[in-house]
Short mmCIF file of C-alpha atoms in Angstrom, two decimals:
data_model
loop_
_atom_site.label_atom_id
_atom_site.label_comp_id
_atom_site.label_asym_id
_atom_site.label_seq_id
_atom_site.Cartn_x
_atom_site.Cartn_y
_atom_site.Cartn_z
CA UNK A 1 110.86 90.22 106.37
CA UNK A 2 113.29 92.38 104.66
CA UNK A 3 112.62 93.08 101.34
CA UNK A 4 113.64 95.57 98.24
CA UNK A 5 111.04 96.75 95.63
CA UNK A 6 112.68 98.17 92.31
CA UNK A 7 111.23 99.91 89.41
CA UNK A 8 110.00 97.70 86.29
CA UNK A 9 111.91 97.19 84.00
CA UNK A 10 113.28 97.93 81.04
CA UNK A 11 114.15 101.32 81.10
CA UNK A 12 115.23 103.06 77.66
CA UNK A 13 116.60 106.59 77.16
CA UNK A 14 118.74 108.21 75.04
CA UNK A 15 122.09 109.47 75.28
CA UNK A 16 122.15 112.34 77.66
CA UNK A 17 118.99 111.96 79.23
CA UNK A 18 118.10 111.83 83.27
CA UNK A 19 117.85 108.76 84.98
CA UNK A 20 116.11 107.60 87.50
CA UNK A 21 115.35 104.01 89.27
CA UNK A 22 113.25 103.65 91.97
CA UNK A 23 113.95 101.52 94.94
CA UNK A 24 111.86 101.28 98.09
CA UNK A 25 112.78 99.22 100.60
CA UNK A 26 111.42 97.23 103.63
CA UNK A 27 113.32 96.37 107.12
CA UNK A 28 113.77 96.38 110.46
CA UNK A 29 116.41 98.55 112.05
CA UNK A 30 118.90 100.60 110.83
CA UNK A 31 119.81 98.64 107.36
CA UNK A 32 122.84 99.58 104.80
CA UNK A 33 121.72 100.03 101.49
CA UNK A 34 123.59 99.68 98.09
CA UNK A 35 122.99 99.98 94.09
CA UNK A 36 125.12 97.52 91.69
CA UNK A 37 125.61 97.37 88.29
CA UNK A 38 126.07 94.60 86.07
CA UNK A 39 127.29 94.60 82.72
CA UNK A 40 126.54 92.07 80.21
CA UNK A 41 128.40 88.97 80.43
CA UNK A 42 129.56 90.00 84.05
CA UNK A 43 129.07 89.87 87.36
CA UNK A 44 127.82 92.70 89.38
CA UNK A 45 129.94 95.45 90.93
CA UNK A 46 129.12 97.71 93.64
CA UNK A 47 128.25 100.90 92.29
CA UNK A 48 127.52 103.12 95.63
CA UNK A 49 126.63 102.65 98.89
CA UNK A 50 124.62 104.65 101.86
CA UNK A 51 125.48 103.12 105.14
CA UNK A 52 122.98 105.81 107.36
CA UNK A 53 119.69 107.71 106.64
CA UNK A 54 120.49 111.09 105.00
CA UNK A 55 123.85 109.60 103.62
CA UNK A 56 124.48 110.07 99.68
CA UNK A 57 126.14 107.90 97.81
CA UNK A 58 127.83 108.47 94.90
CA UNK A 59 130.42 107.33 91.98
CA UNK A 60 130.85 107.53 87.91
CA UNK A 61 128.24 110.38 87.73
CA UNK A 62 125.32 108.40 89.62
CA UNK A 63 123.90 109.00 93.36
CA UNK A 64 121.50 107.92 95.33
CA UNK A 65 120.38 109.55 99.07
CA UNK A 66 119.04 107.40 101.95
CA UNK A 67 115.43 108.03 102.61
CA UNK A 68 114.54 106.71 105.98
CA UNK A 69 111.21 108.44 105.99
CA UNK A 70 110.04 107.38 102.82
CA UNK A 71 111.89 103.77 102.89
CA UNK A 72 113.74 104.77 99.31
CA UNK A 73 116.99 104.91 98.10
CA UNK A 74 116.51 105.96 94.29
CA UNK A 75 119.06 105.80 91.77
CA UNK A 76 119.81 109.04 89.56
CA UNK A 77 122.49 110.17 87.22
CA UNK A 78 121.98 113.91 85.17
CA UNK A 79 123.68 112.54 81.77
CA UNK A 80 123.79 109.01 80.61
CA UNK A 81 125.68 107.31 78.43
CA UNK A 82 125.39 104.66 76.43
CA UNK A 83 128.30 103.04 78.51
CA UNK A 84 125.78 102.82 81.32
CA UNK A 85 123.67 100.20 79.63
CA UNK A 86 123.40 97.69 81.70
CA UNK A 87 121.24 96.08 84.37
CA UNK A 88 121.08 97.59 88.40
CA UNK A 89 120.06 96.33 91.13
CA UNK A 90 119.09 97.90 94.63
CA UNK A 91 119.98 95.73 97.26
CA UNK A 92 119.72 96.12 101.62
CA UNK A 93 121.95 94.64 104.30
CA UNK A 94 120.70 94.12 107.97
CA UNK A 95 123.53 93.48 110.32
CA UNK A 96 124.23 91.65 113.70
CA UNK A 97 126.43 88.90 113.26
CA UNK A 98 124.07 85.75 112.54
CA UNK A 99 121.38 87.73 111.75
CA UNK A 100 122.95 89.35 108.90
CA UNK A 101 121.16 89.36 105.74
CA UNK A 102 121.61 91.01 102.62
CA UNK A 103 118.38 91.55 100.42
CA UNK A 104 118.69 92.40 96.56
CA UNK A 105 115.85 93.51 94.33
CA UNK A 106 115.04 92.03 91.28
CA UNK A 107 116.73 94.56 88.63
CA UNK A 108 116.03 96.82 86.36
CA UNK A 109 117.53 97.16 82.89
CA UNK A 110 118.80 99.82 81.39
CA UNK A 111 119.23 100.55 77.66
CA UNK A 112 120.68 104.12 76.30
CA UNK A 113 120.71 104.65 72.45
CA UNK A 114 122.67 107.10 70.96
CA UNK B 1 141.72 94.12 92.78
CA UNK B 2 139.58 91.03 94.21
CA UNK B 3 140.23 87.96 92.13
CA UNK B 4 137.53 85.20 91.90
CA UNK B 5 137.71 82.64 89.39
CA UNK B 6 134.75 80.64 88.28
CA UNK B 7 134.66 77.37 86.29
CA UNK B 8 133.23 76.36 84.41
CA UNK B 9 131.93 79.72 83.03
CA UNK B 10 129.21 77.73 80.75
CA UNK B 11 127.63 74.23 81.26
CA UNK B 12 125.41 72.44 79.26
CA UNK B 13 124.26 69.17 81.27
CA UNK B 14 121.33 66.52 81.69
CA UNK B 15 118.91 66.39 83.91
CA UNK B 16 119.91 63.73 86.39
CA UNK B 17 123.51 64.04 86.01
CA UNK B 18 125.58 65.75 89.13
CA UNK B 19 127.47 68.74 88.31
CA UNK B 20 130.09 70.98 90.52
CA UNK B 21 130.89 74.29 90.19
CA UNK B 22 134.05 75.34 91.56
CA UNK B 23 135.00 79.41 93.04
CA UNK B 24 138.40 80.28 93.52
CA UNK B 25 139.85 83.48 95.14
CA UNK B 26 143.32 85.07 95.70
CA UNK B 27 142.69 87.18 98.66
CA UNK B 28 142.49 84.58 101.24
CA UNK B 29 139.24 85.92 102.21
CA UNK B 30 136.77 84.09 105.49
CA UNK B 31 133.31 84.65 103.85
CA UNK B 32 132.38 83.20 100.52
CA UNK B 33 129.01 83.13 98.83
CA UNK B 34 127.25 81.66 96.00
CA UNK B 35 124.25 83.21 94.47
CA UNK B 36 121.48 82.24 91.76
CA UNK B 37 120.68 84.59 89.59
CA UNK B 38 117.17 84.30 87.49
CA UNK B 39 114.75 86.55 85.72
CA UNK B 40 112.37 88.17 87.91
CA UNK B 41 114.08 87.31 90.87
CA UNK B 42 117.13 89.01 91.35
CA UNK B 43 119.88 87.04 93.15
CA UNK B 44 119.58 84.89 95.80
CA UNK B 45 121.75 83.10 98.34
CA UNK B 46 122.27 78.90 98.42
CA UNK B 47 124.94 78.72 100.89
CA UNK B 48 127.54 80.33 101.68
CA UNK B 49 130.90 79.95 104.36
CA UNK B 50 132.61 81.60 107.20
CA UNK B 51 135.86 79.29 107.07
CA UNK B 52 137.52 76.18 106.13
CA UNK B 53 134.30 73.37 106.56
CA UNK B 54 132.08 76.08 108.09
CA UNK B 55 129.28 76.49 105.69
CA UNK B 56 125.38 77.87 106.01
CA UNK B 57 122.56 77.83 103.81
CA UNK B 58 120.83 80.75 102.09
CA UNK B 59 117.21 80.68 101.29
CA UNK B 60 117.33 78.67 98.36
CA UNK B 61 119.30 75.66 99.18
CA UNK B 62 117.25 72.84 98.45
CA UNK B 63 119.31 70.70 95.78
CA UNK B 64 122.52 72.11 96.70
CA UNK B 65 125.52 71.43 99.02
CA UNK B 66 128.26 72.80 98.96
CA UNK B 67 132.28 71.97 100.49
CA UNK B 68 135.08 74.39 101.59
CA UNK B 69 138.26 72.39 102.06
CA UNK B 70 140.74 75.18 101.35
CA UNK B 71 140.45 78.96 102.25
CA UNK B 72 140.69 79.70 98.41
CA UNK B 73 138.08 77.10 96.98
CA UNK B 74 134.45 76.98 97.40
CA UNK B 75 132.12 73.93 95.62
CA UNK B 76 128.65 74.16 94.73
CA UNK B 77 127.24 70.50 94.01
CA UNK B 78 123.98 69.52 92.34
CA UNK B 79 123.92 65.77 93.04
CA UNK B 80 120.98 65.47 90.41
CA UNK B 81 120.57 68.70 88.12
CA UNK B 82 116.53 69.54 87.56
CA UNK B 83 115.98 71.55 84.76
CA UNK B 84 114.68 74.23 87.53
CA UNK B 85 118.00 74.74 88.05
CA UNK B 86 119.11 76.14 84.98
CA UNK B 87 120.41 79.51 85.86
CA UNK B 88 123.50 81.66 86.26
CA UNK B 89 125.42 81.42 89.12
CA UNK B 90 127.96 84.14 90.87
CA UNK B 91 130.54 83.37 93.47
CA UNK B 92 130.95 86.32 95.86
CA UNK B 93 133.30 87.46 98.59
CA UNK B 94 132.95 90.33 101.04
CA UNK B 95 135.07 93.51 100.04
CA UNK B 96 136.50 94.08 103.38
CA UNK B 97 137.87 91.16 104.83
CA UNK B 98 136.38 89.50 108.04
CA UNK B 99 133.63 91.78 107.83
CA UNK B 100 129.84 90.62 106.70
CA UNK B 101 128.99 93.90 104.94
CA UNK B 102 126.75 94.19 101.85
CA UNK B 103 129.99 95.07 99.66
CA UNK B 104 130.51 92.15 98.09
CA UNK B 105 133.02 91.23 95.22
CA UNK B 106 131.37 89.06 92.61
CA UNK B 107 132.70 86.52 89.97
CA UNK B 108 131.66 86.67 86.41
CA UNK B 109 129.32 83.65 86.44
CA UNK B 110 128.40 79.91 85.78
CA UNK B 111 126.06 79.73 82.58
CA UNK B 112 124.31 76.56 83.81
CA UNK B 113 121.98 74.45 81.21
CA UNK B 114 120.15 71.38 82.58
CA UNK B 115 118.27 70.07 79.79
#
């Protein structure tokens, strides 16, 4: 089945360093794939989105470009901040009306100290 | 913006006791979702709804049910909370309405405690 493998966790940096998360994913077809952020004491909001392979996805400084031929879809960002603290989370959709089906991984915190 | 509305926002219950969880939204949206959320698992669909009494489950429904009488308001019951189901819980709704995309609009969460 469909499934989305994320970096461990937690992830520390400081302020201004490069970021990346690694996400690898498994599915059949052509699947949409997304990163989310969640805050703490929030809910999760979509970040960025890559709907096709090659797409890039971007939005507050991060990307992320769909891999089809090495199943990834990795998170980056050249300067954090320690705004970005917070935890993300890969996550694939599979359309096709019942079949749909939208996968997340488990997380991966972030922490940035000044 | 999306408006979902989630109540209560923290719980503290006992095991046994039945409990209901209640997601409201403003944009007259078709889909709604709810969504466990647990360390080392990530999120993960109990049911979720395509209309007024049209409801599905996810892949962790067991102990759940849930009821959709109005487009705005979607229940999630625990007829007898298990301590397993301690967790946080998110209420979601697709971004773009009518459409089962993975851009979802999420809630701020249920702090659930069965002890």
């Amino acid at each position: 089945g469909d499934s989305v493998t994320q970096m461990e966790g937690p992830v520390t940096l400081s302020e201004e360093a490069f970021l990346t998360i690694n996400c690898t994913y498994t599915a059949t077809g052509y699947p949409s794939l997304f990163w989310y952020v969640q805050y703490p004491g929030e809910g999760l909001q979509l970040l960025l989105k890559a709907t096709k392979a090659d797409d890039k996805g971007s939005n507050k400084g991060f990307e992320a470009t769909y891999r089809k031929e090495t199943t990834s879809f990795h998170l980056e960002k050249g300067s954090v901040q320690v705004s970005d603290s917070a935890v993300y989370f890969c996550a694939l959709s599979t359309s096709g009306g019942s079949n749909y089906k939208l996968t997340f991984g488990k997380g991966t915190l972030l922490t940035v100290n000044p | 913006d999306a408006g979902i509305t989630q109540s209560p926002r923290h719980k503290v219950t006992e095991t046994g006791t039945p409990v209901t969880l209640r997601c409201h939204q403003t944009e007259n949206h078709r889909y709604m979702y709810w969504y466990r959320q647990d360390p080392g698992h990530g999120l993960r669909l109990i049911h979720y709804s395509y209309g007024v009494k049209d409801t599905d489950k996810g892949e962790v429904s067991d102990g759940y049910s849930v009821s959709r009488s109005k487009t705005e308001d979607f229940l999630l019951t625990l007829e007898s909370a298990t301590s397993s189901q301690t967790s946080v819980y998110f209420c979601a709704i697709n971004m773009i309405e009518g459409r089962r995309t993975g851009e979802l609009f999420f809630g701020e969460g249920s702090r659930l405690t069965v002890l």
